[in-house]
Amino acid sequence: MGAPGFEGYLWMGIVAPAGIPKAAVDKVTASVQRAVVGTDWIERFDKEGIDPSGMGAEEFRATISREVGFYRDLAKASQIKAG
């Protein structure tokens, strides 16, 4: 089963409400980036087929925006309606 020309994937990240101080975002980002490159985590991710990107806050914000736009357009084009 599938849709020609369509590829789906799962992404995960940490989000916070608007207005969080940049220093706090930077601190959490740095901690997460250190954690995902740690040896124990790399082995665990590899076993699970996970490829951590370690992207920063701005890149992740852009990813979310792009994904929301893509699926909004896909739903419109497919005439999918929310139940």
PDB file of N, CA and C in Angstrom:
ATOM      1  N   MET A   1       0.851  -1.167   0.000  1.00  0.00           N
ATOM      2  CA  MET A   1       0.000   0.000   0.000  1.00  0.00           C
ATOM      3  C   MET A   1       0.895   1.228   0.000  1.00  0.00           C
ATOM      4  N   GLY A   2       0.495   2.244  -0.687  1.00  0.00           N
ATOM      5  CA  GLY A   2       1.270   3.473  -0.720  1.00  0.00           C
ATOM      6  C   GLY A   2       0.670   4.473  -1.677  1.00  0.00           C
ATOM      7  N   ALA A   3       1.333   5.578  -1.787  1.00  0.00           N
ATOM      8  CA  ALA A   3       0.913   6.633  -2.697  1.00  0.00           C
ATOM      9  C   ALA A   3       2.107   6.992  -3.570  1.00  0.00           C
ATOM     10  N   PRO A   4       1.954   6.902  -4.875  1.00  0.00           N
ATOM     11  CA  PRO A   4       3.073   7.220  -5.765  1.00  0.00           C
ATOM     12  C   PRO A   4       3.611   8.630  -5.515  1.00  0.00           C
ATOM     13  N   GLY A   5       4.925   8.743  -5.435  1.00  0.00           N
ATOM     14  CA  GLY A   5       5.564  10.040  -5.248  1.00  0.00           C
ATOM     15  C   GLY A   5       5.478  10.595  -3.841  1.00  0.00           C
ATOM     16  N   PHE A   6       5.016   9.789  -2.893  1.00  0.00           N
ATOM     17  CA  PHE A   6       4.864  10.257  -1.520  1.00  0.00           C
ATOM     18  C   PHE A   6       5.771   9.466  -0.606  1.00  0.00           C
ATOM     19  N   GLU A   7       6.468  10.158   0.253  1.00  0.00           N
ATOM     20  CA  GLU A   7       7.319   9.507   1.241  1.00  0.00           C
ATOM     21  C   GLU A   7       7.024  10.133   2.590  1.00  0.00           C
ATOM     22  N   GLY A   8       6.684   9.323   3.539  1.00  0.00           N
ATOM     23  CA  GLY A   8       6.412   9.828   4.874  1.00  0.00           C
ATOM     24  C   GLY A   8       7.531   9.428   5.825  1.00  0.00           C
ATOM     25  N   TYR A   9       7.747  10.225   6.818  1.00  0.00           N
ATOM     26  CA  TYR A   9       8.727   9.892   7.837  1.00  0.00           C
ATOM     27  C   TYR A   9       8.314  10.529   9.147  1.00  0.00           C
ATOM     28  N   LEU A  10       8.865  10.038  10.201  1.00  0.00           N
ATOM     29  CA  LEU A  10       8.552  10.517  11.541  1.00  0.00           C
ATOM     30  C   LEU A  10       9.671  11.424  12.021  1.00  0.00           C
ATOM     31  N   TRP A  11       9.319  12.545  12.584  1.00  0.00           N
ATOM     32  CA  TRP A  11      10.316  13.397  13.220  1.00  0.00           C
ATOM     33  C   TRP A  11       9.819  13.754  14.607  1.00  0.00           C
ATOM     34  N   MET A  12      10.754  13.974  15.486  1.00  0.00           N
ATOM     35  CA  MET A  12      10.427  14.332  16.863  1.00  0.00           C
ATOM     36  C   MET A  12      11.315  15.489  17.287  1.00  0.00           C
ATOM     37  N   GLY A  13      10.837  16.258  18.210  1.00  0.00           N
ATOM     38  CA  GLY A  13      11.630  17.359  18.717  1.00  0.00           C
ATOM     39  C   GLY A  13      11.025  17.906  19.991  1.00  0.00           C
ATOM     40  N   ILE A  14      11.697  18.864  20.536  1.00  0.00           N
ATOM     41  CA  ILE A  14      11.236  19.521  21.755  1.00  0.00           C
ATOM     42  C   ILE A  14      10.716  20.893  21.359  1.00  0.00           C
ATOM     43  N   VAL A  15       9.522  21.223  21.818  1.00  0.00           N
ATOM     44  CA  VAL A  15       8.928  22.528  21.537  1.00  0.00           C
ATOM     45  C   VAL A  15       8.584  23.221  22.844  1.00  0.00           C
ATOM     46  N   ALA A  16       8.472  24.537  22.788  1.00  0.00           N
ATOM     47  CA  ALA A  16       8.140  25.333  23.965  1.00  0.00           C
ATOM     48  C   ALA A  16       7.227  26.468  23.522  1.00  0.00           C
ATOM     49  N   PRO A  17       6.509  27.057  24.465  1.00  0.00           N
ATOM     50  CA  PRO A  17       5.645  28.182  24.111  1.00  0.00           C
ATOM     51  C   PRO A  17       6.456  29.365  23.576  1.00  0.00           C
ATOM     52  N   ALA A  18       5.813  30.184  22.762  1.00  0.00           N
ATOM     53  CA  ALA A  18       6.452  31.410  22.273  1.00  0.00           C
ATOM     54  C   ALA A  18       6.871  32.266  23.455  1.00  0.00           C
ATOM     55  N   GLY A  19       7.948  32.994  23.285  1.00  0.00           N
ATOM     56  CA  GLY A  19       8.393  33.915  24.321  1.00  0.00           C
ATOM     57  C   GLY A  19       9.421  33.344  25.278  1.00  0.00           C
ATOM     58  N   ILE A  20       9.777  32.085  25.111  1.00  0.00           N
ATOM     59  CA  ILE A  20      10.821  31.504  25.963  1.00  0.00           C
ATOM     60  C   ILE A  20      12.120  32.264  25.686  1.00  0.00           C
ATOM     61  N   PRO A  21      12.855  32.661  26.711  1.00  0.00           N
ATOM     62  CA  PRO A  21      14.099  33.396  26.467  1.00  0.00           C
ATOM     63  C   PRO A  21      15.084  32.588  25.605  1.00  0.00           C
ATOM     64  N   LYS A  22      15.735  33.288  24.680  1.00  0.00           N
ATOM     65  CA  LYS A  22      16.680  32.640  23.770  1.00  0.00           C
ATOM     66  C   LYS A  22      17.770  31.884  24.526  1.00  0.00           C
ATOM     67  N   ALA A  23      18.213  32.431  25.650  1.00  0.00           N
ATOM     68  CA  ALA A  23      19.258  31.761  26.437  1.00  0.00           C
ATOM     69  C   ALA A  23      18.791  30.379  26.905  1.00  0.00           C
ATOM     70  N   ALA A  24      17.522  30.271  27.283  1.00  0.00           N
ATOM     71  CA  ALA A  24      16.974  28.981  27.721  1.00  0.00           C
ATOM     72  C   ALA A  24      16.885  28.020  26.542  1.00  0.00           C
ATOM     73  N   VAL A  25      16.429  28.515  25.388  1.00  0.00           N
ATOM     74  CA  VAL A  25      16.350  27.676  24.188  1.00  0.00           C
ATOM     75  C   VAL A  25      17.740  27.184  23.814  1.00  0.00           C
ATOM     76  N   ASP A  26      18.709  28.080  23.830  1.00  0.00           N
ATOM     77  CA  ASP A  26      20.082  27.706  23.476  1.00  0.00           C
ATOM     78  C   ASP A  26      20.648  26.660  24.426  1.00  0.00           C
ATOM     79  N   LYS A  27      20.332  26.788  25.710  1.00  0.00           N
ATOM     80  CA  LYS A  27      20.842  25.835  26.708  1.00  0.00           C
ATOM     81  C   LYS A  27      20.246  24.445  26.485  1.00  0.00           C
ATOM     82  N   VAL A  28      18.944  24.383  26.254  1.00  0.00           N
ATOM     83  CA  VAL A  28      18.289  23.093  26.008  1.00  0.00           C
ATOM     84  C   VAL A  28      18.800  22.495  24.697  1.00  0.00           C
ATOM     85  N   THR A  29      18.914  23.326  23.663  1.00  0.00           N
ATOM     86  CA  THR A  29      19.413  22.852  22.371  1.00  0.00           C
ATOM     87  C   THR A  29      20.796  22.247  22.514  1.00  0.00           C
ATOM     88  N   ALA A  30      21.691  22.931  23.200  1.00  0.00           N
ATOM     89  CA  ALA A  30      23.058  22.428  23.390  1.00  0.00           C
ATOM     90  C   ALA A  30      23.051  21.109  24.153  1.00  0.00           C
ATOM     91  N   SER A  31      22.220  21.002  25.172  1.00  0.00           N
ATOM     92  CA  SER A  31      22.148  19.765  25.953  1.00  0.00           C
ATOM     93  C   SER A  31      21.643  18.601  25.105  1.00  0.00           C
ATOM     94  N   VAL A  32      20.611  18.850  24.315  1.00  0.00           N
ATOM     95  CA  VAL A  32      20.054  17.796  23.466  1.00  0.00           C
ATOM     96  C   VAL A  32      21.071  17.390  22.407  1.00  0.00           C
ATOM     97  N   GLN A  33      21.737  18.363  21.801  1.00  0.00           N
ATOM     98  CA  GLN A  33      22.728  18.044  20.776  1.00  0.00           C
ATOM     99  C   GLN A  33      23.872  17.213  21.351  1.00  0.00           C
ATOM    100  N   ARG A  34      24.311  17.515  22.562  1.00  0.00           N
ATOM    101  CA  ARG A  34      25.354  16.692  23.208  1.00  0.00           C
ATOM    102  C   ARG A  34      24.840  15.285  23.475  1.00  0.00           C
ATOM    103  N   ALA A  35      23.598  15.184  23.905  1.00  0.00           N
ATOM    104  CA  ALA A  35      23.031  13.875  24.251  1.00  0.00           C
ATOM    105  C   ALA A  35      22.900  12.977  23.032  1.00  0.00           C
ATOM    106  N   VAL A  36      22.455  13.520  21.906  1.00  0.00           N
ATOM    107  CA  VAL A  36      22.206  12.659  20.743  1.00  0.00           C
ATOM    108  C   VAL A  36      23.478  12.191  20.068  1.00  0.00           C
ATOM    109  N   VAL A  37      24.608  12.775  20.413  1.00  0.00           N
ATOM    110  CA  VAL A  37      25.862  12.284  19.833  1.00  0.00           C
ATOM    111  C   VAL A  37      26.646  11.422  20.817  1.00  0.00           C
ATOM    112  N   GLY A  38      26.095  11.225  22.021  1.00  0.00           N
ATOM    113  CA  GLY A  38      26.749  10.373  23.007  1.00  0.00           C
ATOM    114  C   GLY A  38      26.780   8.924  22.542  1.00  0.00           C
ATOM    115  N   THR A  39      27.834   8.202  22.831  1.00  0.00           N
ATOM    116  CA  THR A  39      28.037   6.835  22.361  1.00  0.00           C
ATOM    117  C   THR A  39      26.869   5.922  22.688  1.00  0.00           C
ATOM    118  N   ASP A  40      26.365   5.964  23.905  1.00  0.00           N
ATOM    119  CA  ASP A  40      25.253   5.094  24.286  1.00  0.00           C
ATOM    120  C   ASP A  40      24.024   5.357  23.435  1.00  0.00           C
ATOM    121  N   TRP A  41      23.751   6.622  23.207  1.00  0.00           N
ATOM    122  CA  TRP A  41      22.574   6.980  22.416  1.00  0.00           C
ATOM    123  C   TRP A  41      22.748   6.602  20.956  1.00  0.00           C
ATOM    124  N   ILE A  42      23.928   6.825  20.396  1.00  0.00           N
ATOM    125  CA  ILE A  42      24.165   6.504  18.982  1.00  0.00           C
ATOM    126  C   ILE A  42      23.903   5.022  18.742  1.00  0.00           C
ATOM    127  N   GLU A  43      24.398   4.167  19.616  1.00  0.00           N
ATOM    128  CA  GLU A  43      24.173   2.711  19.470  1.00  0.00           C
ATOM    129  C   GLU A  43      22.680   2.398  19.567  1.00  0.00           C
ATOM    130  N   ARG A  44      22.011   3.015  20.500  1.00  0.00           N
ATOM    131  CA  ARG A  44      20.578   2.770  20.679  1.00  0.00           C
ATOM    132  C   ARG A  44      19.784   3.278  19.469  1.00  0.00           C
ATOM    133  N   PHE A  45      20.088   4.476  19.017  1.00  0.00           N
ATOM    134  CA  PHE A  45      19.414   5.022  17.837  1.00  0.00           C
ATOM    135  C   PHE A  45      19.626   4.124  16.631  1.00  0.00           C
ATOM    136  N   ASP A  46      20.859   3.673  16.445  1.00  0.00           N
ATOM    137  CA  ASP A  46      21.179   2.823  15.300  1.00  0.00           C
ATOM    138  C   ASP A  46      20.352   1.534  15.324  1.00  0.00           C
ATOM    139  N   LYS A  47      20.211   0.932  16.491  1.00  0.00           N
ATOM    140  CA  LYS A  47      19.406  -0.290  16.619  1.00  0.00           C
ATOM    141  C   LYS A  47      17.947  -0.043  16.254  1.00  0.00           C
ATOM    142  N   GLU A  48      17.453   1.150  16.535  1.00  0.00           N
ATOM    143  CA  GLU A  48      16.055   1.494  16.283  1.00  0.00           C
ATOM    144  C   GLU A  48      15.831   2.106  14.901  1.00  0.00           C
ATOM    145  N   GLY A  49      16.914   2.285  14.143  1.00  0.00           N
ATOM    146  CA  GLY A  49      16.787   2.886  12.821  1.00  0.00           C
ATOM    147  C   GLY A  49      16.528   4.381  12.869  1.00  0.00           C
ATOM    148  N   ILE A  50      16.987   5.020  13.935  1.00  0.00           N
ATOM    149  CA  ILE A  50      16.778   6.454  14.115  1.00  0.00           C
ATOM    150  C   ILE A  50      18.040   7.202  13.687  1.00  0.00           C
ATOM    151  N   ASP A  51      17.842   8.273  12.938  1.00  0.00           N
ATOM    152  CA  ASP A  51      18.950   9.093  12.460  1.00  0.00           C
ATOM    153  C   ASP A  51      18.790  10.495  13.042  1.00  0.00           C
ATOM    154  N   PRO A  52      19.389  10.757  14.214  1.00  0.00           N
ATOM    155  CA  PRO A  52      19.205  12.073  14.829  1.00  0.00           C
ATOM    156  C   PRO A  52      19.901  13.163  14.024  1.00  0.00           C
ATOM    157  N   SER A  53      19.215  14.280  13.850  1.00  0.00           N
ATOM    158  CA  SER A  53      19.806  15.365  13.071  1.00  0.00           C
ATOM    159  C   SER A  53      20.522  16.382  13.954  1.00  0.00           C
ATOM    160  N   GLY A  54      20.029  16.556  15.164  1.00  0.00           N
ATOM    161  CA  GLY A  54      20.638  17.535  16.059  1.00  0.00           C
ATOM    162  C   GLY A  54      20.482  18.963  15.564  1.00  0.00           C
ATOM    163  N   MET A  55      19.417  19.240  14.807  1.00  0.00           N
ATOM    164  CA  MET A  55      19.232  20.584  14.267  1.00  0.00           C
ATOM    165  C   MET A  55      18.941  21.574  15.380  1.00  0.00           C
ATOM    166  N   GLY A  56      19.241  22.822  15.123  1.00  0.00           N
ATOM    167  CA  GLY A  56      18.988  23.883  16.084  1.00  0.00           C
ATOM    168  C   GLY A  56      17.546  24.350  16.038  1.00  0.00           C
ATOM    169  N   ALA A  57      17.224  25.282  16.913  1.00  0.00           N
ATOM    170  CA  ALA A  57      15.845  25.757  17.067  1.00  0.00           C
ATOM    171  C   ALA A  57      15.294  26.383  15.785  1.00  0.00           C
ATOM    172  N   GLU A  58      16.074  27.228  15.126  1.00  0.00           N
ATOM    173  CA  GLU A  58      15.583  27.894  13.913  1.00  0.00           C
ATOM    174  C   GLU A  58      15.337  26.894  12.792  1.00  0.00           C
ATOM    175  N   GLU A  59      16.238  25.942  12.625  1.00  0.00           N
ATOM    176  CA  GLU A  59      16.061  24.925  11.589  1.00  0.00           C
ATOM    177  C   GLU A  59      14.843  24.053  11.893  1.00  0.00           C
ATOM    178  N   PHE A  60      14.651  23.701  13.167  1.00  0.00           N
ATOM    179  CA  PHE A  60      13.499  22.891  13.540  1.00  0.00           C
ATOM    180  C   PHE A  60      12.199  23.665  13.326  1.00  0.00           C
ATOM    181  N   ARG A  61      12.204  24.950  13.663  1.00  0.00           N
ATOM    182  CA  ARG A  61      11.031  25.805  13.431  1.00  0.00           C
ATOM    183  C   ARG A  61      10.690  25.819  11.940  1.00  0.00           C
ATOM    184  N   ALA A  62      11.702  25.933  11.092  1.00  0.00           N
ATOM    185  CA  ALA A  62      11.478  25.928   9.640  1.00  0.00           C
ATOM    186  C   ALA A  62      10.948  24.577   9.171  1.00  0.00           C
ATOM    187  N   THR A  63      11.446  23.493   9.756  1.00  0.00           N
ATOM    188  CA  THR A  63      10.975  22.150   9.407  1.00  0.00           C
ATOM    189  C   THR A  63       9.499  21.998   9.744  1.00  0.00           C
ATOM    190  N   ILE A  64       9.115  22.427  10.933  1.00  0.00           N
ATOM    191  CA  ILE A  64       7.708  22.334  11.343  1.00  0.00           C
ATOM    192  C   ILE A  64       6.835  23.145  10.388  1.00  0.00           C
ATOM    193  N   SER A  65       7.251  24.352  10.081  1.00  0.00           N
ATOM    194  CA  SER A  65       6.481  25.213   9.182  1.00  0.00           C
ATOM    195  C   SER A  65       6.331  24.574   7.804  1.00  0.00           C
ATOM    196  N   ARG A  66       7.410  24.023   7.281  1.00  0.00           N
ATOM    197  CA  ARG A  66       7.384  23.368   5.967  1.00  0.00           C
ATOM    198  C   ARG A  66       6.455  22.150   5.986  1.00  0.00           C
ATOM    199  N   GLU A  67       6.536  21.344   7.031  1.00  0.00           N
ATOM    200  CA  GLU A  67       5.710  20.148   7.138  1.00  0.00           C
ATOM    201  C   GLU A  67       4.224  20.501   7.253  1.00  0.00           C
ATOM    202  N   VAL A  68       3.903  21.483   8.080  1.00  0.00           N
ATOM    203  CA  VAL A  68       2.506  21.894   8.229  1.00  0.00           C
ATOM    204  C   VAL A  68       1.973  22.377   6.880  1.00  0.00           C
ATOM    205  N   GLY A  69       2.748  23.176   6.185  1.00  0.00           N
ATOM    206  CA  GLY A  69       2.325  23.663   4.877  1.00  0.00           C
ATOM    207  C   GLY A  69       2.132  22.541   3.880  1.00  0.00           C
ATOM    208  N   PHE A  70       3.049  21.588   3.874  1.00  0.00           N
ATOM    209  CA  PHE A  70       2.955  20.462   2.948  1.00  0.00           C
ATOM    210  C   PHE A  70       1.678  19.660   3.182  1.00  0.00           C
ATOM    211  N   TYR A  71       1.424  19.302   4.441  1.00  0.00           N
ATOM    212  CA  TYR A  71       0.249  18.483   4.730  1.00  0.00           C
ATOM    213  C   TYR A  71      -1.059  19.261   4.587  1.00  0.00           C
ATOM    214  N   ARG A  72      -1.031  20.564   4.842  1.00  0.00           N
ATOM    215  CA  ARG A  72      -2.215  21.395   4.603  1.00  0.00           C
ATOM    216  C   ARG A  72      -2.552  21.385   3.109  1.00  0.00           C
ATOM    217  N   ASP A  73      -1.511  21.578   2.271  1.00  0.00           N
ATOM    218  CA  ASP A  73      -1.728  21.575   0.821  1.00  0.00           C
ATOM    219  C   ASP A  73      -2.159  20.199   0.320  1.00  0.00           C
ATOM    220  N   LEU A  74      -1.576  19.154   0.877  1.00  0.00           N
ATOM    221  CA  LEU A  74      -1.948  17.787   0.493  1.00  0.00           C
ATOM    222  C   LEU A  74      -3.407  17.523   0.840  1.00  0.00           C
ATOM    223  N   ALA A  75      -3.827  17.941   2.022  1.00  0.00           N
ATOM    224  CA  ALA A  75      -5.222  17.740   2.436  1.00  0.00           C
ATOM    225  C   ALA A  75      -6.173  18.500   1.516  1.00  0.00           C
ATOM    226  N   LYS A  76      -5.826  19.726   1.163  1.00  0.00           N
ATOM    227  CA  LYS A  76      -6.670  20.502   0.251  1.00  0.00           C
ATOM    228  C   LYS A  76      -6.741  19.844  -1.107  1.00  0.00           C
ATOM    229  N   ALA A  77      -5.602  19.449  -1.656  1.00  0.00           N
ATOM    230  CA  ALA A  77      -5.560  18.853  -2.982  1.00  0.00           C
ATOM    231  C   ALA A  77      -6.308  17.525  -3.013  1.00  0.00           C
ATOM    232  N   SER A  78      -6.295  16.806  -1.911  1.00  0.00           N
ATOM    233  CA  SER A  78      -6.967  15.504  -1.833  1.00  0.00           C
ATOM    234  C   SER A  78      -8.395  15.625  -1.345  1.00  0.00           C
ATOM    235  N   GLN A  79      -8.802  16.837  -1.034  1.00  0.00           N
ATOM    236  CA  GLN A  79     -10.134  17.132  -0.502  1.00  0.00           C
ATOM    237  C   GLN A  79     -10.413  16.349   0.789  1.00  0.00           C
ATOM    238  N   ILE A  80      -9.382  16.248   1.622  1.00  0.00           N
ATOM    239  CA  ILE A  80      -9.515  15.599   2.922  1.00  0.00           C
ATOM    240  C   ILE A  80     -10.123  16.607   3.886  1.00  0.00           C
ATOM    241  N   LYS A  81     -11.140  16.192   4.590  1.00  0.00           N
ATOM    242  CA  LYS A  81     -11.804  17.064   5.557  1.00  0.00           C
ATOM    243  C   LYS A  81     -11.609  16.506   6.953  1.00  0.00           C
ATOM    244  N   ALA A  82     -11.411  17.388   7.910  1.00  0.00           N
ATOM    245  CA  ALA A  82     -11.309  16.962   9.301  1.00  0.00           C
ATOM    246  C   ALA A  82     -12.665  16.497   9.774  1.00  0.00           C
ATOM    247  N   GLY A  83     -12.680  15.416  10.577  1.00  0.00           N
ATOM    248  CA  GLY A  83     -13.930  14.846  11.065  1.00  0.00           C
ATOM    249  C   GLY A  83     -14.495  15.633  12.128  1.00  0.00           C
TER     250      GLY A  83
END
